[in-house]
XYZ file of C-alpha atoms in Angstrom:
598
model
C -7.902 -2.232 -7.092
C -8.096 0.978 -5.135
C -8.207 1.429 -1.403
C -10.674 4.286 -1.146
C -11.716 5.588 2.132
C -14.428 6.492 4.571
C -15.164 9.904 6.031
C -15.955 9.955 9.720
C -19.462 11.240 10.213
C -22.233 11.470 12.731
C -22.006 7.785 13.532
C -18.500 8.339 14.850
C -19.646 11.033 17.217
C -22.249 8.673 18.594
C -19.672 5.934 19.107
C -17.188 8.236 20.791
C -19.907 9.618 23.049
C -20.729 6.085 24.170
C -17.153 5.296 25.182
C -16.599 5.581 28.911
C -12.872 4.832 29.052
C -11.460 8.330 28.713
C -7.804 9.078 29.204
C -5.650 12.189 29.482
C -3.792 13.225 26.283
C -0.708 11.241 27.306
C -2.727 8.106 28.037
C -4.812 5.584 26.159
C -7.901 6.663 24.257
C -10.135 4.657 21.938
C -9.864 5.096 18.210
C -12.961 6.382 16.445
C -14.802 4.043 14.122
C -15.344 5.081 10.528
C -18.828 6.065 9.521
C -20.203 6.680 6.056
C -18.747 8.555 3.145
C -19.460 9.484 -0.406
C -16.105 7.968 -1.331
C -16.029 4.491 -2.803
C -15.577 1.677 -0.323
C -12.459 -0.490 -0.288
C -13.009 -4.023 -1.559
C -14.551 -6.258 1.092
C -12.443 -9.266 0.129
C -8.798 -9.888 -0.511
C -7.512 -11.188 -3.879
C -8.102 -14.888 -4.415
C -5.342 -17.203 -5.652
C -5.998 -18.398 -9.195
C -5.010 -21.971 -8.391
C -4.453 -24.148 -5.318
C -0.951 -24.959 -6.521
C 1.200 -24.626 -9.590
C 4.278 -26.328 -10.948
C 7.051 -24.866 -13.102
C 10.770 -25.372 -13.565
C 11.388 -23.917 -10.092
C 9.274 -26.549 -8.358
C 5.722 -26.991 -7.035
C 4.175 -24.190 -4.998
C 0.967 -24.361 -2.946
C -1.096 -21.168 -2.726
C -3.101 -21.818 0.444
C -2.380 -19.820 3.602
C -0.984 -22.008 6.369
C -0.387 -19.691 9.314
C -2.126 -16.327 8.719
C -0.575 -13.649 10.933
C -1.571 -10.061 11.700
C 1.140 -8.658 9.411
C -0.143 -8.963 5.831
C 2.429 -7.137 3.701
C 6.220 -7.203 3.346
C 9.023 -5.413 1.543
C 11.254 -7.628 -0.580
C 14.634 -7.043 -2.198
C 15.297 -7.508 -5.929
C 16.868 -10.902 -6.639
C 18.617 -12.098 -9.769
C 17.419 -15.707 -9.437
C 13.840 -15.878 -10.801
C 13.037 -18.888 -8.629
C 13.619 -16.719 -5.548
C 10.475 -14.718 -6.355
C 8.327 -17.856 -6.218
C 9.886 -19.092 -2.993
C 9.562 -15.725 -1.269
C 5.954 -15.175 -2.322
C 5.010 -18.676 -1.191
C 6.676 -18.124 2.197
C 4.992 -14.744 2.604
C 1.591 -16.071 1.524
C 1.937 -19.020 3.912
C 1.912 -16.580 6.858
C -0.989 -14.534 5.514
C 0.805 -11.990 3.356
C -1.261 -10.492 0.546
C 0.885 -7.462 -0.309
C 4.405 -7.203 -1.738
C 6.331 -3.910 -1.778
C 9.456 -3.745 -3.919
C 12.664 -2.049 -2.882
C 13.698 0.200 -5.771
C 16.582 2.015 -7.448
C 17.567 5.644 -7.768
C 17.935 8.048 -10.674
C 21.526 9.317 -10.645
C 23.178 12.297 -12.293
C 26.514 11.275 -13.845
C 29.420 12.803 -15.734
C 30.947 11.261 -18.862
C 34.538 10.818 -20.004
C 36.053 12.416 -23.121
C 35.224 9.152 -24.897
C 31.569 9.421 -23.886
C 31.723 6.672 -21.270
C 29.556 6.907 -18.135
C 31.607 7.539 -14.999
C 30.844 6.580 -11.402
C 30.471 9.213 -8.715
C 34.153 8.688 -7.960
C 35.140 9.411 -11.544
C 35.870 5.784 -12.471
C 34.525 3.999 -15.539
C 31.101 2.503 -14.743
C 31.206 -1.047 -16.061
C 27.408 -1.358 -15.978
C 27.074 1.067 -18.912
C 30.312 0.242 -20.767
C 28.540 -2.379 -22.891
C 26.010 0.139 -24.193
C 27.238 0.952 -27.723
C 25.728 1.961 -31.066
C 27.625 2.064 -34.358
C 30.931 1.809 -32.527
C 30.072 4.802 -30.317
C 29.137 4.904 -26.665
C 25.395 5.302 -26.155
C 26.004 8.845 -24.927
C 27.958 9.864 -28.019
C 25.517 8.104 -30.347
C 22.629 10.041 -28.786
C 24.466 13.345 -29.159
C 25.349 12.485 -32.773
C 21.664 11.878 -33.565
C 20.641 15.127 -31.904
C 23.210 17.109 -33.872
C 22.066 15.512 -37.104
C 18.614 16.947 -36.391
C 20.110 20.369 -35.583
C 23.815 21.180 -35.223
C 22.988 23.361 -32.228
C 21.602 20.450 -30.207
C 23.641 18.895 -27.409
C 23.342 16.718 -24.325
C 23.556 18.977 -21.312
C 23.127 16.464 -18.508
C 23.399 12.679 -18.352
C 21.470 10.448 -15.949
C 21.500 6.730 -15.334
C 18.910 4.417 -13.846
C 19.372 0.691 -13.285
C 16.542 -1.785 -12.862
C 15.703 -5.461 -13.203
C 12.612 -4.491 -15.189
C 12.224 -4.186 -18.933
C 9.844 -1.833 -20.708
C 7.623 -1.722 -23.755
C 7.478 0.901 -26.499
C 5.301 3.189 -24.367
C 8.376 4.229 -22.402
C 9.433 6.200 -25.503
C 7.912 9.560 -26.421
C 9.849 10.259 -29.617
C 10.788 6.944 -31.316
C 12.928 8.667 -33.947
C 15.305 9.731 -31.158
C 14.585 7.173 -28.416
C 14.932 3.407 -28.533
C 16.244 0.298 -26.824
C 19.725 -1.176 -27.284
C 20.394 -4.869 -26.686
C 23.811 -5.751 -25.280
C 24.360 -9.229 -23.871
C 21.856 -9.914 -21.096
C 21.075 -6.230 -20.734
C 18.567 -4.075 -22.565
C 19.355 -0.369 -22.408
C 16.691 2.284 -22.929
C 17.770 5.630 -24.370
C 15.491 8.519 -23.389
C 16.007 12.109 -24.602
C 14.125 14.580 -22.419
C 13.521 18.254 -21.733
C 15.395 19.511 -18.627
C 12.226 21.042 -17.175
C 10.385 17.723 -17.021
C 8.019 18.378 -19.907
C 7.615 16.250 -23.032
C 7.540 18.055 -26.390
C 4.403 16.850 -28.161
C 5.900 17.642 -31.599
C 9.094 15.564 -31.158
C 10.689 18.120 -33.495
C 14.397 18.276 -32.682
C 15.224 20.335 -35.780
C 13.495 23.637 -35.027
C 16.241 25.182 -32.932
C 19.355 24.081 -31.155
C 18.714 23.114 -27.554
C 20.196 21.324 -24.571
C 18.615 17.969 -23.712
C 18.942 15.487 -20.893
C 19.932 11.896 -21.634
C 18.513 9.201 -19.375
C 20.226 5.890 -19.940
C 18.305 3.039 -18.321
C 20.150 -0.231 -17.753
C 17.281 -2.703 -17.847
C 16.919 -6.453 -17.926
C 16.366 -8.873 -20.765
C 13.216 -10.215 -19.063
C 10.799 -7.986 -17.162
C 10.718 -8.796 -13.435
C 7.473 -6.890 -12.888
C 5.623 -9.023 -15.430
C 6.785 -12.082 -13.512
C 5.868 -10.603 -10.115
C 2.378 -9.659 -11.294
C 1.874 -13.137 -12.706
C 2.866 -14.615 -9.358
C 0.607 -12.070 -7.657
C -2.303 -13.398 -9.698
C -1.459 -16.995 -8.814
C -1.064 -16.366 -5.075
C -3.816 -13.755 -4.803
C -1.433 -10.935 -3.832
C -1.027 -7.287 -4.749
C 2.321 -5.937 -5.914
C 3.653 -2.411 -5.372
C 6.627 -1.823 -7.709
C 9.006 0.973 -6.750
C 9.084 4.308 -8.548
C 12.488 5.848 -9.316
C 14.162 7.265 -6.235
C 14.972 10.974 -6.507
C 18.616 12.138 -6.560
C 19.652 13.391 -3.125
C 20.707 16.913 -2.268
C 24.510 16.715 -1.850
C 24.376 19.169 1.064
C 21.332 17.628 2.768
C 21.093 13.958 1.687
C 17.788 13.423 3.500
C 16.155 15.758 0.928
C 15.485 15.317 -2.754
C 17.628 17.596 -4.972
C 15.326 20.107 -6.665
C 17.868 20.662 -9.429
C 17.034 17.229 -10.873
C 13.283 17.004 -10.241
C 12.324 17.794 -13.845
C 14.250 14.807 -15.164
C 12.878 12.583 -12.402
C 9.351 13.653 -13.363
C 9.977 12.690 -16.985
C 11.389 9.269 -16.112
C 8.481 8.609 -13.744
C 5.958 9.626 -16.404
C 7.523 7.382 -19.021
C 7.662 4.334 -16.739
C 4.096 4.834 -15.535
C 2.828 5.320 -19.082
C 4.382 1.977 -19.903
C 2.784 0.407 -16.807
C -0.546 1.917 -17.835
C -0.368 0.415 -21.309
C 0.615 -3.036 -20.039
C -0.811 -3.429 -16.536
C -3.560 -0.868 -15.812
C -6.288 -3.526 -15.587
C -4.300 -6.010 -13.504
C -5.726 -6.485 -9.995
C -2.333 -7.740 -8.886
C -0.898 -4.258 -9.488
C -1.882 -2.767 -6.147
C -0.271 0.607 -6.738
C 3.248 2.019 -6.768
C 5.769 2.667 -3.998
C 7.868 5.808 -3.660
C 10.975 4.723 -1.725
C 12.409 8.166 -0.851
C 12.034 8.273 2.945
C 11.437 11.446 4.934
C 11.260 12.053 8.657
C 7.818 13.005 9.895
C 8.390 16.403 11.488
C 6.572 19.683 12.007
C 8.665 21.306 9.246
C 8.093 18.569 6.682
C 5.863 20.772 4.515
C 8.949 22.733 3.394
C 10.867 19.598 2.313
C 11.279 19.513 -1.502
C 10.788 15.748 -1.407
C 7.080 16.451 -1.026
C 7.201 18.012 -4.497
C 8.324 14.593 -5.757
C 5.323 12.943 -4.114
C 2.917 15.553 -5.515
C 4.337 15.384 -9.060
C 4.242 11.606 -9.081
C 0.713 11.529 -7.666
C -0.462 13.682 -10.553
C 1.115 11.314 -13.079
C -0.285 8.198 -11.380
C -3.743 9.748 -11.346
C -3.471 10.427 -15.075
C -2.088 7.125 -16.348
C -2.923 4.609 -13.593
C -6.287 5.745 -12.228
C -7.320 3.750 -9.191
C -3.752 2.823 -8.196
C -2.423 4.666 -5.138
C 1.105 5.777 -4.280
C 2.438 4.209 -1.079
C 5.101 5.959 0.999
C 6.744 4.899 4.264
C 8.202 7.837 6.214
C 9.953 7.343 9.531
C 9.476 8.760 13.015
C 11.977 9.829 15.652
C 10.623 10.243 19.175
C 13.938 10.587 21.024
C 14.058 13.430 23.532
C 17.841 13.727 23.613
C 18.233 14.648 19.962
C 17.312 18.024 18.553
C 15.181 16.573 15.778
C 12.982 14.314 17.936
C 9.295 15.023 17.369
C 6.187 14.813 19.538
C 3.088 12.845 18.459
C 1.258 16.057 17.515
C 4.207 17.236 15.395
C 4.173 13.909 13.572
C 0.426 14.272 13.037
C 1.066 17.624 11.320
C 3.561 15.874 9.063
C 0.919 13.290 8.201
C -1.362 16.097 7.020
C 1.407 17.582 4.874
C 2.027 14.187 3.269
C -1.669 13.597 2.647
C -1.909 16.931 0.838
C 0.518 15.659 -1.821
C -2.160 13.185 -2.916
C -0.432 9.957 -1.901
C -2.993 7.246 -1.190
C -1.257 5.181 1.504
C 1.008 6.476 4.260
C 2.711 3.613 6.108
C 4.877 5.225 8.816
C 7.680 3.061 10.102
C 7.026 2.311 13.770
C 10.778 2.990 14.216
C 11.144 0.440 17.036
C 13.637 -1.573 15.005
C 15.959 1.422 14.740
C 15.337 2.375 18.374
C 13.965 5.809 17.475
C 10.593 5.059 19.152
C 9.731 2.739 22.027
C 6.855 0.327 22.660
C 5.383 1.150 26.065
C 2.151 2.143 27.827
C 1.546 5.469 29.578
C 1.902 3.843 33.020
C 5.304 2.439 31.978
C 7.048 5.774 31.438
C 9.191 5.226 34.540
C 10.160 1.700 33.453
C 13.680 1.017 32.168
C 13.835 0.696 28.398
C 14.190 -2.708 26.745
C 17.889 -3.594 26.880
C 17.862 -4.009 23.101
C 17.194 -0.251 22.833
C 20.206 0.769 24.921
C 22.612 0.992 21.966
C 20.403 3.851 20.735
C 19.096 5.633 23.876
C 21.405 4.325 26.606
C 20.275 3.241 30.060
C 17.143 5.248 30.580
C 13.452 5.114 31.337
C 10.950 5.258 28.512
C 9.682 8.645 29.662
C 13.197 10.107 29.681
C 14.166 8.568 26.342
C 11.052 9.253 24.256
C 8.370 11.879 23.690
C 5.850 9.064 23.341
C 5.199 5.462 22.401
C 4.412 4.255 18.893
C 0.804 3.943 20.090
C 0.682 7.660 20.862
C 1.950 8.444 17.358
C -0.438 6.162 15.474
C -3.363 7.489 17.532
C -2.535 11.101 16.663
C -2.018 10.213 13.000
C -5.398 8.450 12.910
C -7.010 11.680 14.087
C -5.069 13.634 11.457
C -6.260 11.152 8.841
C -9.888 11.749 9.808
C -9.332 15.470 9.404
C -7.811 14.997 5.959
C -10.619 12.690 4.836
C -13.136 15.314 5.924
C -11.198 17.758 3.734
C -11.547 15.452 0.721
C -8.202 13.613 0.710
C -8.384 9.861 0.121
C -5.636 8.405 2.297
C -5.056 5.294 4.360
C -2.839 4.894 7.418
C -0.867 1.660 7.542
C 1.606 0.597 10.232
C 5.042 -0.505 9.048
C 6.371 -2.535 11.971
C 10.111 -3.047 11.754
C 10.975 -6.746 12.038
C 14.506 -6.253 13.392
C 16.486 -4.910 16.347
C 18.936 -1.968 16.407
C 21.833 -4.426 16.598
C 22.572 -8.108 17.099
C 25.402 -10.548 17.597
C 24.619 -11.973 14.169
C 23.405 -9.189 11.856
C 20.663 -10.287 9.477
C 21.479 -8.061 6.512
C 24.700 -8.233 4.472
C 25.361 -4.590 5.349
C 24.774 -2.930 8.701
C 24.308 -4.155 12.256
C 20.555 -4.793 12.384
C 19.781 -8.012 14.255
C 16.982 -10.555 14.510
C 13.942 -9.836 16.643
C 11.367 -12.341 17.940
C 7.645 -12.907 17.524
C 6.839 -11.692 21.026
C 8.300 -8.288 20.201
C 6.549 -8.261 16.822
C 3.248 -9.091 18.571
C 3.914 -6.132 20.851
C 4.417 -3.853 17.845
C 1.103 -5.027 16.348
C -0.602 -4.377 19.687
C 0.732 -0.831 19.818
C -0.588 -0.039 16.341
C -3.999 -0.672 17.854
C -7.175 -0.098 15.894
C -5.734 3.113 14.519
C -4.515 1.673 11.209
C -6.076 0.010 8.183
C -3.301 -2.529 7.590
C -0.084 -3.795 9.191
C 2.963 -4.361 6.971
C 6.595 -4.975 7.794
C 10.050 -4.025 6.632
C 11.114 -6.522 5.595
C 10.996 -10.164 4.487
C 14.535 -10.749 3.344
C 16.616 -10.933 5.338
C 14.960 -10.057 8.660
C 12.131 -12.614 8.610
C 14.362 -15.456 7.456
C 17.579 -15.110 9.477
C 18.532 -16.830 12.715
C 17.587 -20.153 14.309
C 14.683 -20.271 14.607
C 13.880 -17.576 12.089
C 11.072 -15.126 12.710
C 9.160 -16.848 9.914
C 9.484 -20.163 11.766
C 8.403 -18.568 15.043
C 5.257 -17.164 13.403
C 4.444 -20.496 11.756
C 4.672 -22.256 15.127
C 2.826 -19.597 17.158
C 0.441 -17.874 14.725
C -2.716 -18.888 16.626
C -1.714 -16.995 19.760
C -4.201 -14.147 20.417
C -3.061 -10.566 19.934
C -5.252 -7.980 21.659
C -4.883 -4.453 20.293
C -7.545 -2.371 22.030
C -10.072 -2.480 24.901
C -12.771 0.027 25.801
C -15.638 0.181 28.247
C -18.879 -0.431 26.410
C -22.364 -1.384 27.610
C -24.564 -3.860 25.830
C -28.260 -3.387 26.489
C -28.275 -2.703 30.239
C -25.042 -4.531 31.029
C -21.757 -2.776 31.628
C -18.870 -4.463 29.866
C -15.629 -4.346 27.959
C -15.114 -4.578 24.204
C -11.794 -5.991 23.029
C -10.455 -6.071 19.480
C -7.632 -8.145 18.110
C -6.664 -11.373 16.379
C -7.356 -15.082 17.028
C -10.215 -14.619 19.497
C -12.206 -17.767 18.630
C -13.314 -19.596 21.825
C -11.147 -17.225 23.839
C -11.180 -16.104 27.456
C -10.759 -12.444 28.433
C -8.860 -11.896 31.674
C -9.148 -8.593 33.544
C -6.801 -7.746 36.411
C -6.901 -4.784 38.786
C -5.721 -4.050 42.325
C -8.905 -5.460 43.847
C -9.007 -8.713 41.977
C -9.085 -10.574 38.688
C -11.771 -12.047 36.494
C -11.679 -14.621 33.681
C -14.605 -14.332 31.277
C -15.215 -17.002 28.594
C -16.499 -15.148 25.551
C -18.649 -17.981 24.203
C -20.334 -18.452 27.595
C -21.057 -14.911 28.779
C -20.358 -12.575 25.847
C -20.263 -12.484 22.063
C -17.702 -12.574 19.287
C -17.960 -10.862 15.915
C -15.265 -12.156 13.564
C -16.708 -10.647 10.387
C -14.324 -8.353 8.491
C -14.355 -4.857 9.958
C -14.223 -2.003 7.482
C -11.310 0.377 8.042
C -9.463 -2.151 10.208
C -6.815 -4.752 9.299
C -7.793 -8.111 7.847
C -8.355 -10.786 10.463
C -9.282 -8.443 13.310
C -12.332 -9.446 15.348
C -14.347 -7.933 18.207
C -15.233 -9.617 21.495
C -17.473 -8.328 24.265
C -17.912 -9.605 27.811
C -19.877 -8.170 30.755
C -17.819 -6.432 33.420
C -18.827 -4.128 36.269
C -16.396 -1.227 36.053
C -17.608 0.314 39.315
C -15.503 -2.243 41.202
C -12.340 -0.680 39.764
C -11.068 2.455 41.551
C -11.318 5.514 39.313
C -8.083 6.300 37.484
C -6.535 2.877 38.061
C -4.727 1.078 35.253
C -6.286 -2.276 34.405
C -4.636 -5.158 32.528
C -6.633 -7.005 29.869
C -5.328 -10.287 28.400
C -6.881 -12.715 25.922
C -6.260 -16.469 26.183
C -6.966 -19.159 23.582
C -8.352 -22.642 24.422
C -4.822 -23.984 23.887
C -3.662 -21.937 26.856
C -1.700 -19.499 24.723
C -2.302 -15.950 25.924
C -1.574 -12.593 24.355
C 1.986 -11.748 25.351
C 1.332 -8.007 25.604
C -1.520 -7.129 28.028
C -3.610 -4.089 27.216
C -3.355 -1.238 29.724
C -6.625 0.687 30.130
C -8.215 2.916 32.740
C -11.533 4.613 33.298
C -11.936 8.347 33.747
C -11.341 9.899 37.147
């Protein structure tokens, strides 16, 4: 499966010209609608579960959605208990999830002892690799022995380690006479001998001349977790994004990848992806791959060497896994009181730099969970920030604390995306809404202070992403969606039918003036409009129309409602509140704030 993308064309210009709600740059503006493109269209339907339920030694698991929510993808942590995968995927699928993104591991440069044992960064014996032995030698010394037998001038110059709960096939090896797997207890180690510059010698001739090689020692699992995840993905009708190796960090600037080790990282990535290509290239459940090295979206991002990692890995993915995109999830920082806070337009420039590396999906973190960006409307700039943000920005107004709201940032990035698509780059913009708070009395994760949030705040985050994104995902399922009483998962299950409105614009239909609203759960709904001169409740089924067919370029489940409304009764420049209410009485908890041009 490949999410390929539309180029905005003449149809967009016509749509934008028809929109009457026009706002200043710091205010709300409608998102353009995608037109036609020569690029292939994304699939019109989501994966379908293979069965309605299945039973194995972990229990019986139904595969029917129970409470489909606006967020349709989640990050998950590796777990040693195989039954945990089934439970997590069932829970995620119950609330409408169709995408799983794996947290990954990092490639690490290591030193070795005089006995050839792998040492930790602190110089201690690393027990994870102690069991790796061949012929009574450590795996490091055995590899160097074999190299020297080919040519006495050969040696191991640098040693790297990489741990994973995956296992690989023979396609991870380039030169089988020098590379192989080693079984030790419940671990399978993979010995890779590579060129320091990241290339692979097609001849596999280690005897021609003495040379320095890199050793990559992979501590893998006895059973392959990715095979299991893809099988579950098939059963539940979900797409899996396994993590690529994380680049070693620059010791002087840890937020950057260390260029000194990029050649070895490239080789390891190529080998793993070649193995994926041989085993999984035709699997629909393999949605793509995830690069977990995070970068801040800033105006200077183009000079960050981490982008070389993205570009190198994109090239490899394109070669061995055609049709499978790389997903990345950079973060934003909108704080005014820090020197590295960025404006929406600066973040949009960063989006362009990321798109130029060839990655297929950019899912910026909304950064509300960390407190680096706030959720607010332009007319709320003088409002005091949510008290849950005070540990990060102190007692302040939104306008004093932040350069803009998450909505401002996603809007600017959507415009940058259109520009990149016009330039020939196939890229999607997803919203990664953070399902946690900066701190909490009972932290959700084993490490750190991040606390539980609630569905109302998550609804607000979905609202702020607007119609600017193609999908909404969330970091992450465990432990943020499952901690607390009630858990966020339980809150969604109980309240999933509540409407969420994400965007409203003035739009006429035939000769009638009116308002078009987009969002979730609009069936049999009522649209309420409030302004200084009055309020109006408009039942969609009685006076308007509802289109709940899937909308290309917009998240699954989003529908469009229209009702007549005479905008001349609203004073020019006034902010209007738009709310959507279901027949049950449940109303969208975050009203839309819109205004017409002055």
